[in-house]
Short mmCIF file of C-alpha atoms in Angstrom, two decimals:
data_model
loop_
_atom_site.label_atom_id
_atom_site.label_comp_id
_atom_site.label_asym_id
_atom_site.label_seq_id
_atom_site.Cartn_x
_atom_site.Cartn_y
_atom_site.Cartn_z
CA MET A 1 87.39 84.31 81.21
CA THR A 2 84.99 86.23 79.14
CA LYS A 3 87.45 87.45 76.22
CA GLU A 4 86.90 88.82 73.31
CA THR A 5 87.51 86.09 70.58
CA LYS A 6 87.10 86.77 67.11
CA ILE A 7 84.99 83.70 66.03
CA SER A 8 85.63 82.72 62.45
CA GLU A 9 82.28 81.78 60.44
CA ASN A 10 82.87 78.11 60.77
CA GLU A 11 84.49 78.04 64.29
CA TRP A 12 82.34 76.23 66.91
CA PRO A 13 81.67 78.15 69.83
CA LEU A 14 83.70 78.11 72.85
CA TRP A 15 82.55 76.58 76.36
CA GLU A 16 84.34 77.02 79.50
CA VAL A 17 85.00 73.94 81.47
CA PHE A 18 84.64 73.31 85.11
CA ILE A 19 85.87 70.13 86.72
CA ARG A 20 84.82 68.46 90.30
CA SER A 21 87.92 66.38 90.90
CA LYS A 22 85.83 64.35 93.63
CA ALA A 23 82.93 64.41 95.87
CA GLY A 24 83.11 67.14 98.48
CA LEU A 25 85.19 69.57 96.29
CA ASP A 26 83.83 72.36 94.14
CA HIS A 27 84.03 72.47 90.63
CA LYS A 28 87.23 74.30 89.61
CA HIS A 29 87.43 75.93 86.09
CA CYS A 30 90.24 74.37 84.15
CA GLY A 31 90.19 75.70 80.41
CA SER A 32 87.90 75.85 77.54
CA ILE A 33 86.98 73.97 74.89
CA HIS A 34 85.29 74.57 71.18
CA ALA A 35 82.16 72.33 70.24
CA SER A 36 79.13 72.84 68.36
CA ASP A 37 76.72 72.06 71.41
CA ALA A 38 76.49 71.31 74.87
CA GLU A 39 76.46 67.48 74.50
CA MET A 40 79.48 67.72 72.45
CA ALA A 41 81.34 70.09 74.57
CA LEU A 42 80.94 67.63 77.82
CA GLU A 43 82.48 64.80 75.40
CA SER A 44 85.29 66.82 74.26
CA ALA A 45 85.71 68.26 77.74
CA ARG A 46 85.97 64.61 79.10
CA ASP A 47 88.56 63.81 76.28
CA VAL A 48 90.96 66.79 76.77
CA TYR A 49 90.42 67.34 80.75
CA THR A 50 90.06 64.05 82.46
CA ARG A 51 92.13 61.48 80.70
CA ARG A 52 93.60 60.52 84.13
CA SER A 53 90.99 60.44 86.41
CA GLU A 54 90.88 64.04 86.88
CA GLY A 55 87.26 64.29 87.49
CA ILE A 56 83.88 62.91 88.45
CA SER A 57 81.63 65.88 87.27
CA ILE A 58 81.94 68.13 84.53
CA TRP A 59 80.09 71.29 83.68
CA VAL A 60 80.35 73.46 80.39
CA VAL A 61 79.29 76.69 80.24
CA PRO A 62 79.12 78.84 77.00
CA SER A 63 81.95 81.69 77.45
CA ASN A 64 79.89 84.35 76.25
CA ALA A 65 77.27 83.57 79.26
CA ILE A 66 79.92 84.67 81.83
CA THR A 67 79.90 87.85 83.11
CA ALA A 68 83.16 88.97 84.74
CA SER A 69 84.03 91.57 87.33
CA LYS A 70 86.85 94.07 85.59
CA PRO A 71 90.21 94.26 87.13
CA GLU A 72 89.85 98.01 87.32
CA ASP A 73 86.84 97.39 89.68
CA LYS A 74 88.96 95.62 91.90
CA GLU A 75 89.46 98.29 94.63
CA SER A 76 85.63 99.47 94.79
CA LEU A 77 84.37 95.90 95.03
CA PHE A 78 86.81 94.17 97.08
CA GLU A 79 88.71 97.02 99.29
CA PRO A 80 85.80 98.04 101.40
CA ALA A 81 86.13 94.51 103.15
CA ASP A 82 89.78 95.27 103.98
CA ASP A 83 89.18 97.79 106.96
CA LYS A 84 86.28 95.47 108.60
CA ILE A 85 89.03 93.56 110.68
CA TYR A 86 86.29 93.39 113.22
CA ARG A 87 84.66 90.70 110.94
CA HIS A 88 87.70 88.13 111.59
CA PRO A 89 87.70 86.02 114.79
CA THR A 90 91.16 87.07 115.94
CA PHE A 91 89.82 90.81 116.31
CA TYR A 92 88.59 89.36 119.73
CA ASP A 93 90.70 88.75 122.99
CA ILE A 94 89.27 86.15 124.93
CA PRO A 95 91.36 85.44 127.90
CA LYS A 96 92.86 81.74 128.32
CA GLY A 97 90.84 80.87 131.37
CA ALA A 98 87.46 81.11 129.01
CA GLY A 99 88.61 77.74 127.60
CA LYS A 100 89.02 76.99 123.56
CA MET A 101 86.43 79.22 121.55
CA MET B 1 112.46 74.58 70.92
CA TYR B 2 108.75 74.39 71.96
CA GLY B 3 108.29 77.77 73.17
CA ASP B 4 111.41 79.48 71.93
CA THR B 5 110.98 82.30 69.70
CA SER B 6 114.36 83.86 70.22
CA ILE B 7 115.30 82.78 66.37
CA GLN B 8 112.41 85.18 65.04
CA LYS B 9 112.43 88.92 64.74
CA PRO B 10 111.55 90.46 68.05
CA ILE B 11 108.16 92.36 68.58
CA GLU B 12 108.87 95.75 68.95
CA ILE B 13 107.86 97.59 72.33
CA ALA B 14 105.92 100.46 71.68
CA GLU B 15 106.81 103.97 73.70
CA PRO B 16 104.00 104.94 76.16
CA THR B 17 101.46 107.36 74.04
CA SER B 18 100.17 108.93 77.42
CA GLU B 19 100.92 109.33 80.99
CA GLU B 20 98.27 106.95 81.74
CA GLN B 21 99.96 104.16 79.57
CA ALA B 22 103.12 104.81 81.32
CA ARG B 23 101.48 104.60 84.65
CA LEU B 24 99.87 101.38 83.85
CA ALA B 25 103.35 100.09 82.17
CA GLU B 26 105.02 100.56 85.39
CA ILE B 27 102.18 99.09 87.67
CA PHE B 28 102.49 95.83 84.97
CA GLN B 29 106.23 95.59 85.46
CA GLN B 30 105.92 95.86 89.37
CA LYS B 31 103.47 93.25 89.38
CA ILE B 32 105.75 90.94 87.52
CA ASP B 33 108.77 91.96 89.87
CA ASP B 34 106.56 90.95 92.80
CA GLY B 35 105.74 87.53 91.26
CA ILE B 36 101.76 88.31 90.88
CA LYS B 37 100.56 86.40 87.79
CA ILE B 38 99.27 88.29 84.89
CA GLU B 39 95.51 87.40 84.10
CA PRO B 40 93.42 87.44 80.67
CA GLN B 41 91.48 90.70 81.67
CA ASP B 42 94.53 92.43 83.35
CA TRP B 43 96.20 95.39 81.53
CA MET B 44 99.23 94.39 79.60
CA PRO B 45 101.56 96.06 76.78
CA ASP B 46 100.89 95.19 73.46
CA ALA B 47 104.31 93.56 72.57
CA TYR B 48 103.71 91.28 75.88
CA ARG B 49 100.33 90.02 74.41
CA LYS B 50 101.96 89.54 71.03
CA THR B 51 104.92 87.91 72.19
CA LEU B 52 102.81 85.45 74.31
CA VAL B 53 100.26 84.74 71.37
CA ARG B 54 103.39 83.98 69.21
CA GLN B 55 105.29 81.85 71.99
CA MET B 56 102.23 80.00 72.80
CA SER B 57 100.64 79.25 69.33
CA GLN B 58 104.04 77.97 68.17
CA HIS B 59 104.34 75.69 71.14
CA ALA B 60 100.51 74.47 70.71
CA HIS B 61 101.25 73.98 67.03
CA SER B 62 104.84 71.81 68.34
CA GLU B 63 102.42 69.61 70.22
CA VAL B 64 99.89 68.93 67.45
CA ILE B 65 102.51 68.64 64.58
CA GLY B 66 104.40 66.42 67.20
CA MET B 67 101.49 63.75 66.74
CA GLN B 68 102.69 63.04 63.15
CA PRO B 69 106.01 61.07 63.62
CA GLU B 70 104.69 58.97 66.48
CA GLY B 71 101.28 58.69 64.90
CA ASN B 72 103.07 57.02 62.11
CA TRP B 73 104.03 53.93 64.09
CA ILE B 74 100.88 53.07 65.81
CA THR B 75 100.08 50.62 63.58
CA ARG B 76 103.23 48.87 63.48
CA ALA B 77 103.82 48.83 67.37
CA PRO B 78 105.45 45.38 68.20
CA SER B 79 102.69 44.23 70.96
CA LEU B 80 99.20 45.67 72.22
CA ARG B 81 100.83 46.93 75.28
CA ARG B 82 103.15 49.25 73.31
CA LYS B 83 100.34 50.15 71.02
CA VAL B 84 98.21 51.12 73.53
CA ILE B 85 100.97 53.38 75.39
CA LEU B 86 101.61 55.00 71.93
CA LEU B 87 98.07 55.72 71.24
CA ALA B 88 97.57 57.44 74.83
CA LYS B 89 100.80 59.22 74.03
CA VAL B 90 99.92 60.72 70.81
CA GLN B 91 96.42 61.61 72.23
CA ASP B 92 98.19 63.49 75.04
CA GLU B 93 100.02 65.47 72.49
CA GLY B 94 96.89 66.35 70.93
CA GLY B 95 95.46 67.45 74.31
CA HIS B 96 98.40 69.48 75.36
CA GLY B 97 97.89 71.39 71.98
CA LEU B 98 94.48 72.05 73.02
CA TYR B 99 95.25 73.23 76.68
CA ILE B 100 97.59 75.58 75.02
CA TYR B 101 95.60 77.02 72.17
CA SER B 102 92.71 77.27 74.87
CA GLY B 103 95.25 79.59 77.11
CA ALA B 104 96.18 81.55 73.93
CA GLU B 105 92.41 82.28 72.96
CA THR B 106 92.07 84.08 76.28
CA LEU B 107 94.65 86.84 74.61
CA GLY B 108 92.20 87.49 71.94
CA THR B 109 93.46 85.18 69.00
CA SER B 110 91.29 82.72 67.96
CA ARG B 111 92.42 79.09 67.44
CA ALA B 112 91.18 79.16 63.88
CA GLU B 113 93.54 82.30 63.22
CA MET B 114 96.53 80.56 64.98
CA ILE B 115 95.88 77.26 62.77
CA GLU B 116 95.65 79.66 59.54
CA GLN B 117 99.06 80.91 60.44
CA LEU B 118 100.52 77.74 61.16
CA GLN B 119 99.11 76.26 57.69
CA THR B 120 100.42 79.32 55.65
CA GLY B 121 103.56 79.05 57.44
CA ARG B 122 103.49 82.52 59.27
CA ALA B 123 103.76 80.67 62.45
CA LYS B 124 106.58 77.98 63.46
CA TYR B 125 106.77 74.90 65.45
CA SER B 126 109.28 73.02 66.94
CA SER B 127 112.07 72.35 64.46
CA ILE B 128 112.72 68.42 65.88
CA PHE B 129 109.49 67.24 64.12
CA ASN B 130 110.77 67.84 60.89
CA TYR B 131 112.98 64.82 61.33
CA PRO B 132 111.64 61.43 60.55
CA ALA B 133 110.85 58.40 62.91
CA LEU B 134 112.61 55.90 60.78
CA THR B 135 112.71 53.01 63.20
CA TRP B 136 110.85 51.59 66.35
CA ALA B 137 113.61 52.51 68.66
CA ASP B 138 112.75 56.17 67.24
CA MET B 139 109.25 55.80 69.48
CA GLY B 140 111.50 55.35 72.67
CA THR B 141 114.36 57.87 71.73
CA ILE B 142 111.59 60.64 71.21
CA GLY B 143 109.99 59.93 74.50
CA TRP B 144 113.45 59.89 76.29
CA LEU B 145 115.32 62.62 74.59
CA VAL B 146 112.64 64.98 72.70
CA ASP B 147 109.96 64.81 75.50
CA GLY B 148 112.95 64.73 78.18
CA ALA B 149 114.28 68.17 76.57
CA ALA B 150 110.27 69.58 76.54
CA ILE B 151 109.87 68.77 80.11
CA THR B 152 113.09 70.80 81.11
CA ASN B 153 111.58 73.52 79.08
CA GLN B 154 108.27 73.30 80.22
CA VAL B 155 109.06 73.07 84.06
CA ALA B 156 110.75 76.32 83.75
CA LEU B 157 107.57 77.72 81.76
CA SER B 158 105.49 76.39 84.35
CA ARG B 159 106.67 79.74 86.25
CA CYS B 160 105.66 81.61 83.44
CA SER B 161 104.24 85.25 84.66
CA TYR B 162 100.82 84.83 82.10
CA GLY B 163 98.36 82.75 84.52
CA PRO B 164 96.85 80.40 81.97
CA TYR B 165 100.23 79.63 80.30
CA SER B 166 101.68 78.77 83.60
CA ARG B 167 98.44 76.60 84.23
CA ALA B 168 98.28 74.78 80.95
CA MET B 169 102.39 74.24 81.46
CA ILE B 170 101.60 72.43 84.98
CA ARG B 171 98.78 70.13 83.43
CA ILE B 172 101.20 69.09 80.91
CA CYS B 173 104.34 68.36 83.16
CA LYS B 174 102.36 65.87 85.15
CA GLU B 175 101.61 64.02 81.86
CA GLU B 176 105.13 64.44 80.46
CA SER B 177 106.60 62.39 83.01
CA PHE B 178 104.68 59.13 81.75
CA HIS B 179 106.06 60.20 78.03
CA GLN B 180 109.51 60.39 78.98
CA ARG B 181 109.54 57.26 81.19
CA GLN B 182 107.42 54.92 78.71
CA GLY B 183 110.26 56.05 75.92
CA TYR B 184 113.05 54.99 78.40
CA GLU B 185 111.65 51.80 79.60
CA LEU B 186 111.15 50.87 75.86
CA LEU B 187 114.94 51.72 74.95
CA LEU B 188 116.09 49.71 78.32
CA THR B 189 114.14 46.67 76.47
CA LEU B 190 116.03 47.07 73.33
CA SER B 191 119.33 47.51 75.31
CA ARG B 192 118.73 44.23 76.75
CA GLY B 193 117.68 42.58 73.43
CA THR B 194 119.56 41.00 70.63
CA GLN B 195 122.56 42.91 68.78
CA GLU B 196 120.32 44.15 66.07
CA GLN B 197 117.99 45.84 68.52
CA LYS B 198 120.99 47.31 70.71
CA ASP B 199 122.40 48.49 66.96
CA MET B 200 118.95 50.00 66.18
CA LEU B 201 118.69 51.85 69.73
CA GLN B 202 122.41 53.35 69.24
CA GLU B 203 121.69 54.50 65.67
CA SER B 204 118.19 56.29 66.74
CA VAL B 205 119.92 58.20 69.54
CA ASN B 206 122.80 59.02 67.16
CA ARG B 207 119.96 60.50 64.95
CA PHE B 208 118.28 62.39 67.62
CA TRP B 209 121.01 63.65 69.95
CA TRP B 210 122.06 66.66 68.28
CA PRO B 211 118.34 67.95 66.88
CA SER B 212 117.49 67.41 70.69
CA LEU B 213 119.80 69.77 71.73
CA MET B 214 118.66 72.45 68.89
CA MET B 215 115.30 72.36 70.70
CA PHE B 216 116.69 74.52 73.15
CA GLY B 217 117.17 77.09 70.43
CA PRO B 218 120.34 79.37 69.81
CA ASN B 219 123.27 80.18 72.29
CA ASP B 220 122.39 82.86 74.63
CA SER B 221 125.23 84.69 72.99
CA ASP B 222 123.14 84.42 69.73
CA SER B 223 119.74 85.31 71.50
CA PRO B 224 119.74 89.00 72.31
CA HIS B 225 116.16 89.30 72.11
CA SER B 226 115.47 86.83 75.14
CA ALA B 227 116.21 89.45 77.72
CA GLN B 228 112.95 90.99 77.30
CA SER B 229 111.17 87.78 77.85
CA MET B 230 113.08 86.97 80.94
CA LYS B 231 112.40 90.76 81.99
CA TRP B 232 108.51 89.98 81.52
CA LYS B 233 109.21 86.39 83.15
CA ILE B 234 107.50 84.79 79.83
CA LYS B 235 110.86 82.85 79.85
CA ARG B 236 112.36 81.91 83.34
CA LYS B 237 116.03 80.53 82.15
CA SER B 238 117.87 80.86 79.46
CA ASN B 239 118.53 78.60 76.40
CA ASP B 240 122.23 77.46 77.55
CA GLN B 241 120.97 77.14 81.36
CA LEU B 242 118.13 74.68 80.23
CA ARG B 243 120.25 73.17 77.73
CA GLN B 244 123.20 72.28 80.21
CA GLU B 245 120.20 70.98 82.89
CA PHE B 246 119.03 68.40 79.95
CA VAL B 247 122.73 67.38 79.22
CA ASP B 248 123.60 66.85 83.10
CA ALA B 249 120.31 64.99 83.72
CA THR B 250 120.77 62.72 80.26
CA VAL B 251 124.40 61.65 80.01
CA PRO B 252 123.77 59.39 83.18
CA GLN B 253 120.91 57.99 81.67
CA ALA B 254 122.69 56.99 78.43
CA GLU B 255 125.59 55.36 80.32
CA PHE B 256 122.80 53.27 82.17
CA LEU B 257 121.22 52.15 78.94
CA GLY B 258 124.76 51.06 77.69
CA ILE B 259 125.07 53.51 74.83
CA THR B 260 127.43 56.45 73.74
CA LEU B 261 126.03 59.70 72.78
CA PRO B 262 127.54 61.36 69.24
CA ASP B 263 129.84 63.75 70.81
CA PRO B 264 133.55 63.43 71.20
CA ASP B 265 133.84 66.58 73.26
CA LEU B 266 131.31 65.38 75.89
CA LYS B 267 132.87 65.01 79.17
CA TRP B 268 132.38 65.40 82.83
CA ASN B 269 134.03 69.00 84.03
CA GLU B 270 134.97 68.91 87.52
CA GLU B 271 135.41 72.41 87.93
CA ARG B 272 132.28 73.77 86.69
CA GLY B 273 130.01 70.69 88.05
CA HIS B 274 128.55 70.11 84.49
CA TYR B 275 129.09 68.20 81.41
CA ASP B 276 130.96 70.05 78.60
CA TYR B 277 129.77 69.08 75.24
CA GLY B 278 130.62 70.10 71.64
CA GLU B 279 129.78 72.99 69.18
CA ILE B 280 126.25 72.66 67.95
CA ASP B 281 125.67 72.76 63.91
CA TRP B 282 123.54 75.93 63.80
CA GLN B 283 123.76 75.88 60.13
CA GLU B 284 121.79 72.59 60.21
CA PHE B 285 119.03 74.20 62.75
CA ASN B 286 118.61 77.33 60.78
CA ASN B 287 118.10 75.35 57.35
CA VAL B 288 115.55 73.19 59.10
CA VAL B 289 113.60 76.28 60.53
CA LYS B 290 113.86 77.83 57.20
CA GLY B 291 111.79 74.91 55.82
CA ASN B 292 114.28 72.43 54.56
CA GLY B 293 114.26 69.83 56.90
CA PRO B 294 113.83 66.33 55.73
CA CYS B 295 109.86 66.40 56.69
CA ASN B 296 108.73 70.28 56.66
CA LYS B 297 106.50 70.05 53.77
CA GLN B 298 104.79 66.44 54.54
CA ARG B 299 104.10 67.84 57.80
CA ILE B 300 102.09 70.67 56.81
CA ALA B 301 100.57 69.06 54.17
CA ASN B 302 99.39 66.25 56.35
CA HIS B 303 97.97 69.07 58.70
CA ILE B 304 96.22 70.73 55.89
CA LYS B 305 94.74 67.55 54.56
CA ALA B 306 93.72 66.27 58.10
CA HIS B 307 92.03 69.74 58.40
CA GLU B 308 90.33 69.68 55.18
CA ASP B 309 88.96 66.17 55.04
CA GLY B 310 87.50 67.09 58.30
CA ALA B 311 85.35 70.15 57.06
CA TRP B 312 82.37 68.07 56.54
CA VAL B 313 82.27 66.79 60.20
CA ARG B 314 82.47 70.28 61.57
CA GLU B 315 80.11 71.78 59.27
CA ALA B 316 77.81 68.66 59.92
CA ALA B 317 77.87 69.13 63.58
CA ALA B 318 77.37 73.24 63.60
CA ALA B 319 73.98 72.04 61.20
CA TYR B 320 72.90 69.66 63.54
CA ALA B 321 73.40 72.15 66.51
CA GLU B 322 71.67 74.60 64.66
CA LYS B 323 68.60 72.27 64.02
CA GLN B 324 68.45 71.62 67.50
CA GLN B 325 68.39 75.03 68.43
CA ARG B 326 65.31 75.52 66.42
CA LYS B 327 63.35 72.79 67.43
CA ASN B 328 63.91 73.80 71.20
CA VAL B 329 62.38 77.29 70.18
CA ALA B 330 59.72 76.13 68.53
#
C-alpha cells in the first residue's frame, strides 16, 4: 500500500480508497485514486469504485499517511502467535456430558 | 491482446548477483509454485516487476484508448436506452483503465510516467482499437466480439500471481459481462430487423472477426517468450488456448444470430472436440502493431489533445487545494 511512487510535478497526490459495501461490514481496501484534495478524492472514488452500488460509505486516506509493516518482519511480528495454541478454544477437552460450550 | 506482450522483446532476466539474491529468487518462485500471491512490498525479481509494469500499463492503455471507437457513437445512438447503455459502457472502460493504472502504480511506476510512454509511442495498446467503428452495428460487434475476447483473456488473468493485478481483473470481469451482453442484445435486435439492418450486422462482423482473433496475440509457436510469463503465472493460459476457447464459445452465438463468420475453414472438429479455424493474416497484425493501422495516429492524437486540453483543470484543482491548505494552516 505504501509505495515509492515517483510523483511528477503536476500529478495529483495518491489516495487509498476503502469501501464499506453494506452496514455491518468493515471498510475494505479496493484501490487508489489521484486527486488534488480529499473532497475530490471522495468524488472520484465514488465514480471509479462504486458505479454499481458496491458501497454505502467511502474512506480516502493519503497514501503516504499509511505506515505498513514490512514483509521481512513477518516472522518477528506474527510467528510468536503460532505456538500459543492454548489461545484457541480447540486446545481444551470438554467432555460431551458437560453440554454445548 | 489486452495484456499480451509476447510480440515485444522480452525483458532480460539478470543472473542473481549474490547468494542472498539467489535465495530470494528461490523463495519467490516457490511462493508462485505454491499459489501464494505476490503483493507490492514483497521481494520480486526486477524482470518480473518490469514485465508486469509493461503488461499492466499496456492493458490500462487499451481500456482508455478503447473509449474512442465507442465514444464516437454516443451522440448518434438511435434511442435514449441505447445512449445511456453506451455512456455507461464507455465510462466503465475509463474506470477499468484506472483500476489497472492503480494496480500498476503499486510497482513503483507513476501513472504520469505510463501515460507519457503511451503518448510517445514507447508503450503499446491492443491493436484492435486501431480499427474504426464505421456503423452502428459496430457498437454491438465490439461488445460481443472485442469484449468477448477481452473477457476470455481477463478471466485467465484474474488468477495472475500479482495480487493487485488479479484483484483488478476480478472487478473488471464482473463488469465486462454487461458489456458483452448489451452488444449481443444490440445485434439480436438488428438480426430481427429490416434487410438493411441484417446486412449492416453481417458487414460489421465480417470486419471485426479476424482482428478479434488477433487480440490473443501470435501463435504459441511464434511466442517463445511466453514461457517465462507462464512460469511466473503472470500468464495462465497460452495465446492459442485462449483463442480456441473464444472461437468455441462464439461460433454457436453467431449461428443463433443467423449470420456467418468470414472464415471458409471454420468447422467443428469432432475428433478434437473444438472448432477448427483458418490461418490468421499475421502480416496485417504486425502492420497494425507497427503503427500502420487505419486509426493509430488518430487515437494517440486524440489522447494527447484531451490530455493537453485538460491541463488547466489539473492546474486549477492543484492551485485550489494548495490555497485551501494554506487557509487551514492560518
